[in-house]
């Protein structure tokens, strides 16, 4: 077991990089200046589906202008255009990637490429980034790649993509349910649509087996309405985030600061979880000193396997403490954070 | 996005090709002469498990005699004998395929091969059809192949079978739950048996990734009984069809004209769905003219991904209109059909 | 369809091979002397996570001493240490395997290797057993291998591991949910954790496709408590065993004689199932004599596929009768057992 902190991406917030408002960068500015729990771990300036066809150029300009001025402390991952079955989108994506690396390569952590197909298509996207890096003098691997898994082909090749990706600049596997459902011809019937739970499991497994991050898809029913009152759909979004967290997805997609605030918290260990797991580790370490291997803590046997789950809780809390200290302090308080930093998570 | 209509197989109705009645082709005749919603998209004269061992020869004769006389307008896909682990069944299947292609090759769209194993076994079945085509002078690929996925081996090789199949005469992947459950040793316990939902998802994904059709398995509890009254089990069958449609299966297996009528309708977009998606496309096309990319229709953002789901609805309705115009007219009426034919489904 | 009895492993009971008690082999002795329904099909003396780090040597000694003296009639599969990502555990596992084969090779059916990774790692474990066999003069393949599938890597390579395993000494695929959940970062939220149902399906499918045995993971909430009363958690365990049996897992993991007694019974066909399926086979065989193929028994069509499920019930009952005759006699009685032995399960 390593004691390194895990890579953190509780929230993958897309923000349209240009909208038809007076300030076309309104949502981008809002994401870049978010504070507290509304600050996403990854901010994704969206040049693809969130931006109107005739505003793509302005969207790219906005990203190029805003990033150098911003003091956003999380990761920045612009989403470009792409399509495994349409060369025009790939040509535009290639141009966008070149512009981003040339102009703001030092300010982006990587590029999000949507609508990828089989392994060969993902490698084609990787080659574009690699070429841009070389051309503009960045070290090999400094610009990362995350892909949106939203085609039958990408899912069919998921094992191969992830395995190759573990040795490459690939960082994240992100689910894209809307495109995916359309491709498979899935339908909403009797009030229920497909939930693709098996796919989320496979995404989580392949990410874990290859050191990648796995992320859930967007929840776009932002608002509900009953009895004539319109309200933020917080329950339904939280249910989705919890389903994703249960199977080990590292984070959730956000379309709105409120979603970001919810997902940031839900992908944090709760105070009770963190306290409990620290207590169990401490009890275990004490019992280990006295020489028994299968220690019972809280009526449950602790072996190396259960110990790992406790240690994971602590390591996630430490990663949050490092990347978003104000969020960690707000939820855990200094006493618990002190124990979090001090406890011995080695088996 | 292509504007071609998708291949249509809402219903895969098997009919025993010979039964011990005065007219041994009773069920075959009934299938061939079905009208309205009871007409299946694919009629499958069954020479395999639906026909008694001592009536196989007569079953084949019935198919050979009836097809040339029939004016059935859907597709015809006889099911022959086969088994990945029993040469005797494969020998009989080979003979049946040769007879079918030789005698009625111009009247069948393809052959359904059950109990296939790994990719090599599917290729062995394909080679038999290919040889028969050559021998009796049919163009390469004119006789299709669909396979019943009902062994652990076929499921293990599903990705490989489908990927190979996308380049071959393979058209359909059909689930066979009874044999499959027996092979895996699945059981009914506490009133519930296995539902194999993950397998249906994989079937849908691989079919979609390779341009094939994916179909659900038979529901053989045709009749229920409560309080001494026996009745057609329409609710339970509809539930199964809806589960299949949700994850993007193209159609369902039918054992009875009533099941065919239900599945034909449930795999059609409803009037509400079709109207709503046409309205959304029209609103989107209008908004696109005015230059915004992320248009909100019915409180939901419409991007290329959501647009595709609307377009799929329209394209399916068009395919039904082409293959079963009386069913389309009955459900949608001429006004809605007119809008269906006219709306611009290009992004 | 073969009429051979299936390999039997309804219960995989682990027993810590050394515990800090006066008799350090207390649980091992208890497992070896279990009778009636508390006798597991496979007893797994646990030298790995069930045994404290400082008692590993004593655990190995206990196994070496106890096995030759025991008259346990089921299979014996010690679990050794291993880890795909830690050489120290592999070195210890290698030593333990050598000691077991050298000292008690004739008394063990195989070795259980936990925490395996990709195919290459499983092959590495196999090579250790193979070498020990050669060195101590046992015939090739006489010492089996079962692996615990509990890493993202092993799940990613499951198809490849099982396919290779079908041609090797690999006998069993056992799920390890605690380690697996920790590796994937799965969490318990809103009172529910991940259930990994898709993984159980894949385990069952790959085992079936390659002639292996598939087994579920441990349920370690042995005891519950409500209203101040502590009680054996029999309902929750039975629910898990039933879920596993439904998707065709061959057996369940047991941590306690009561769990063994439950799983042994739940993985047996019930009296009602056995009687019903014998009756159906008998009715079918009679109808077959009279020449109809699609016979209806109990209002359900019987074809080769449904027939197989009936035959599986009978074959499992026969395997239990052979391996644990007192359990078979206790549940079925002599009359039903007589019919079980006599009925013709050939199609």
XYZ file of C-alpha atoms in Angstrom, chain B residues 80-327:
248
model
C -32.020 -24.163 -37.902
C -30.358 -26.636 -35.554
C -26.815 -26.085 -34.245
C -24.715 -26.570 -31.156
C -21.172 -25.446 -30.387
C -20.538 -28.629 -28.448
C -22.371 -31.294 -30.469
C -21.335 -32.152 -34.008
C -24.589 -33.998 -34.752
C -26.586 -30.786 -34.389
C -24.111 -28.916 -36.564
C -24.357 -31.586 -39.261
C -28.139 -31.313 -39.262
C -27.923 -27.516 -39.294
C -25.606 -27.641 -42.295
C -28.059 -29.824 -44.192
C -30.971 -27.571 -43.276
C -29.088 -24.446 -44.390
C -28.208 -26.067 -47.714
C -31.815 -27.096 -48.289
C -33.135 -23.645 -47.401
C -30.711 -21.763 -49.653
C -31.138 -24.218 -52.521
C -34.935 -24.329 -52.398
C -36.045 -20.927 -51.092
C -32.882 -18.807 -51.011
C -34.656 -15.890 -52.670
C -37.407 -15.860 -50.019
C -35.292 -15.808 -46.870
C -33.432 -12.799 -45.505
C -31.132 -14.964 -43.474
C -30.750 -17.896 -41.124
C -30.876 -17.883 -37.313
C -28.214 -20.112 -35.752
C -28.712 -21.008 -32.071
C -26.333 -22.305 -29.369
C -23.209 -20.790 -30.875
C -19.996 -20.821 -28.872
C -16.852 -18.774 -29.287
C -15.988 -16.682 -32.344
C -14.578 -19.741 -34.143
C -17.934 -21.476 -33.893
C -19.817 -18.456 -35.269
C -17.355 -18.322 -38.143
C -17.989 -22.030 -38.767
C -21.713 -21.292 -39.127
C -20.966 -18.363 -41.409
C -18.824 -20.575 -43.637
C -21.722 -22.999 -44.095
C -23.975 -20.205 -45.348
C -21.225 -18.814 -47.547
C -20.670 -22.232 -49.116
C -24.388 -22.730 -49.756
C -24.620 -19.293 -51.395
C -21.795 -20.118 -53.753
C -23.131 -23.571 -54.521
C -26.613 -22.373 -55.445
C -25.554 -19.222 -57.244
C -26.561 -16.463 -54.823
C -24.466 -13.305 -54.523
C -22.023 -13.220 -51.607
C -23.781 -11.874 -48.507
C -27.344 -12.188 -49.822
C -28.266 -14.661 -47.059
C -27.785 -13.114 -43.644
C -26.837 -14.679 -40.311
C -28.239 -13.968 -36.866
C -27.061 -15.863 -33.811
C -28.647 -16.715 -30.490
C -26.306 -15.741 -27.697
C -27.022 -18.368 -25.069
C -23.725 -19.901 -24.006
C -21.041 -18.693 -21.616
C -18.573 -18.983 -24.505
C -20.563 -16.705 -26.826
C -20.925 -14.104 -24.078
C -17.226 -14.343 -23.271
C -16.426 -13.694 -26.949
C -19.230 -11.185 -27.523
C -16.915 -8.268 -28.325
C -14.924 -10.358 -30.784
C -18.015 -11.898 -32.399
C -19.700 -8.522 -32.858
C -16.590 -6.818 -34.150
C -15.995 -9.567 -36.686
C -19.715 -9.588 -37.449
C -19.770 -5.893 -38.320
C -17.614 -6.767 -41.333
C -19.542 -9.907 -42.261
C -23.051 -11.156 -43.039
C -23.941 -11.107 -39.325
C -27.089 -9.026 -38.762
C -28.500 -9.825 -35.334
C -27.496 -10.770 -31.807
C -30.420 -12.423 -30.039
C -30.408 -13.326 -26.342
C -31.389 -16.879 -25.324
C -31.993 -16.741 -21.571
C -33.235 -20.267 -20.899
C -30.239 -22.103 -22.307
C -27.952 -19.442 -20.898
C -29.348 -19.780 -17.392
C -29.034 -23.542 -17.610
C -25.403 -23.319 -18.722
C -24.449 -20.977 -15.921
C -26.448 -22.927 -13.355
C -28.622 -19.925 -12.518
C -31.610 -20.576 -10.241
C -34.969 -19.223 -9.250
C -34.921 -18.516 -5.516
C -37.305 -16.579 -3.310
C -39.616 -16.189 -6.298
C -36.995 -14.440 -8.428
C -34.616 -15.686 -11.084
C -31.662 -13.995 -12.740
C -32.473 -11.094 -15.075
C -29.111 -10.803 -16.865
C -29.395 -7.025 -17.192
C -25.668 -6.501 -17.585
C -25.669 -8.955 -20.458
C -28.484 -7.066 -22.212
C -26.449 -3.900 -21.871
C -23.393 -5.555 -23.410
C -25.528 -6.961 -26.227
C -26.926 -3.495 -26.942
C -23.494 -1.882 -26.803
C -21.754 -4.369 -29.078
C -24.620 -4.331 -31.569
C -24.506 -0.538 -31.666
C -20.712 -0.376 -31.962
C -20.785 -2.687 -34.974
C -23.982 -1.820 -36.807
C -25.899 -4.937 -35.725
C -29.390 -5.439 -34.342
C -29.783 -6.579 -30.699
C -32.849 -8.512 -29.572
C -34.156 -9.751 -26.216
C -35.075 -13.310 -25.296
C -38.443 -15.123 -25.230
C -40.933 -14.712 -22.417
C -42.583 -18.106 -22.139
C -45.016 -17.622 -19.270
C -47.628 -16.802 -21.909
C -50.547 -17.248 -19.546
C -51.132 -16.498 -15.884
C -53.848 -17.665 -13.532
C -55.338 -16.094 -10.413
C -58.568 -16.899 -8.628
C -59.147 -19.744 -11.039
C -59.101 -17.527 -14.115
C -56.467 -18.045 -16.779
C -55.416 -14.967 -18.726
C -52.842 -13.721 -21.186
C -49.814 -12.446 -19.219
C -49.732 -9.052 -20.924
C -48.374 -6.957 -18.064
C -45.369 -9.147 -17.395
C -44.455 -9.316 -21.070
C -44.784 -5.548 -21.497
C -42.519 -5.023 -18.487
C -39.867 -7.164 -20.114
C -40.179 -5.363 -23.457
C -39.867 -1.983 -21.717
C -36.740 -3.087 -19.841
C -35.249 -4.159 -23.163
C -36.200 -0.956 -24.968
C -34.714 1.210 -22.205
C -31.186 -0.125 -22.721
C -31.452 0.200 -26.474
C -32.357 -3.289 -27.658
C -33.901 -2.906 -31.088
C -36.647 -5.442 -30.572
C -38.117 -8.266 -28.539
C -38.746 -11.962 -29.059
C -42.362 -12.979 -29.517
C -43.969 -16.393 -29.109
C -47.563 -15.342 -29.819
C -49.451 -12.828 -31.979
C -50.475 -10.896 -28.853
C -46.849 -10.550 -27.815
C -46.044 -9.380 -31.341
C -48.785 -6.752 -31.170
C -47.476 -5.483 -27.832
C -43.794 -5.426 -28.790
C -44.496 -3.760 -32.151
C -46.213 -0.914 -30.327
C -43.822 -0.625 -27.394
C -40.811 -0.431 -29.716
C -42.546 2.383 -31.620
C -42.084 5.915 -30.343
C -45.395 6.920 -28.704
C -47.444 9.744 -30.217
C -46.350 11.951 -27.312
C -42.664 11.110 -27.802
C -42.830 11.681 -31.517
C -44.742 14.948 -31.242
C -42.476 16.219 -28.508
C -39.260 15.358 -30.341
C -40.488 16.847 -33.625
C -41.460 20.007 -31.757
C -38.012 20.118 -30.092
C -36.221 19.653 -33.387
C -38.327 22.373 -34.993
C -37.694 24.747 -32.079
C -34.021 23.919 -32.218
C -33.759 24.466 -35.975
C -35.439 27.831 -35.527
C -33.155 28.861 -32.663
C -30.117 27.662 -34.606
C -31.090 30.036 -37.368
C -30.852 32.849 -34.832
C -27.305 31.747 -33.882
C -27.304 30.392 -30.320
C -25.746 26.939 -29.773
C -26.981 25.812 -26.396
C -30.687 26.282 -26.928
C -33.110 25.549 -24.111
C -36.268 23.718 -25.170
C -38.801 22.595 -22.543
C -36.362 23.755 -19.862
C -33.652 21.386 -21.110
C -30.462 22.357 -22.913
C -30.286 20.999 -26.438
C -26.815 20.234 -27.737
C -25.690 17.826 -30.440
C -26.053 14.938 -28.003
C -29.635 15.643 -26.960
C -30.506 16.514 -30.547
C -29.464 13.008 -31.584
C -31.993 11.414 -29.247
C -34.776 13.519 -30.801
C -33.615 12.635 -34.302
C -33.513 8.936 -33.408
C -37.179 9.056 -32.500
C -38.054 10.534 -35.870
C -35.849 8.127 -37.803
C -37.402 5.104 -36.088
C -40.885 6.393 -36.921
C -39.832 6.816 -40.546
C -38.489 3.242 -40.682
C -41.808 1.937 -39.362
C -43.645 4.082 -41.884
C -41.599 2.449 -44.635
C -41.841 -1.178 -43.448
C -45.292 -1.286 -41.881
C -47.171 1.757 -43.195
C -50.547 0.601 -41.872
C -49.134 0.401 -38.329
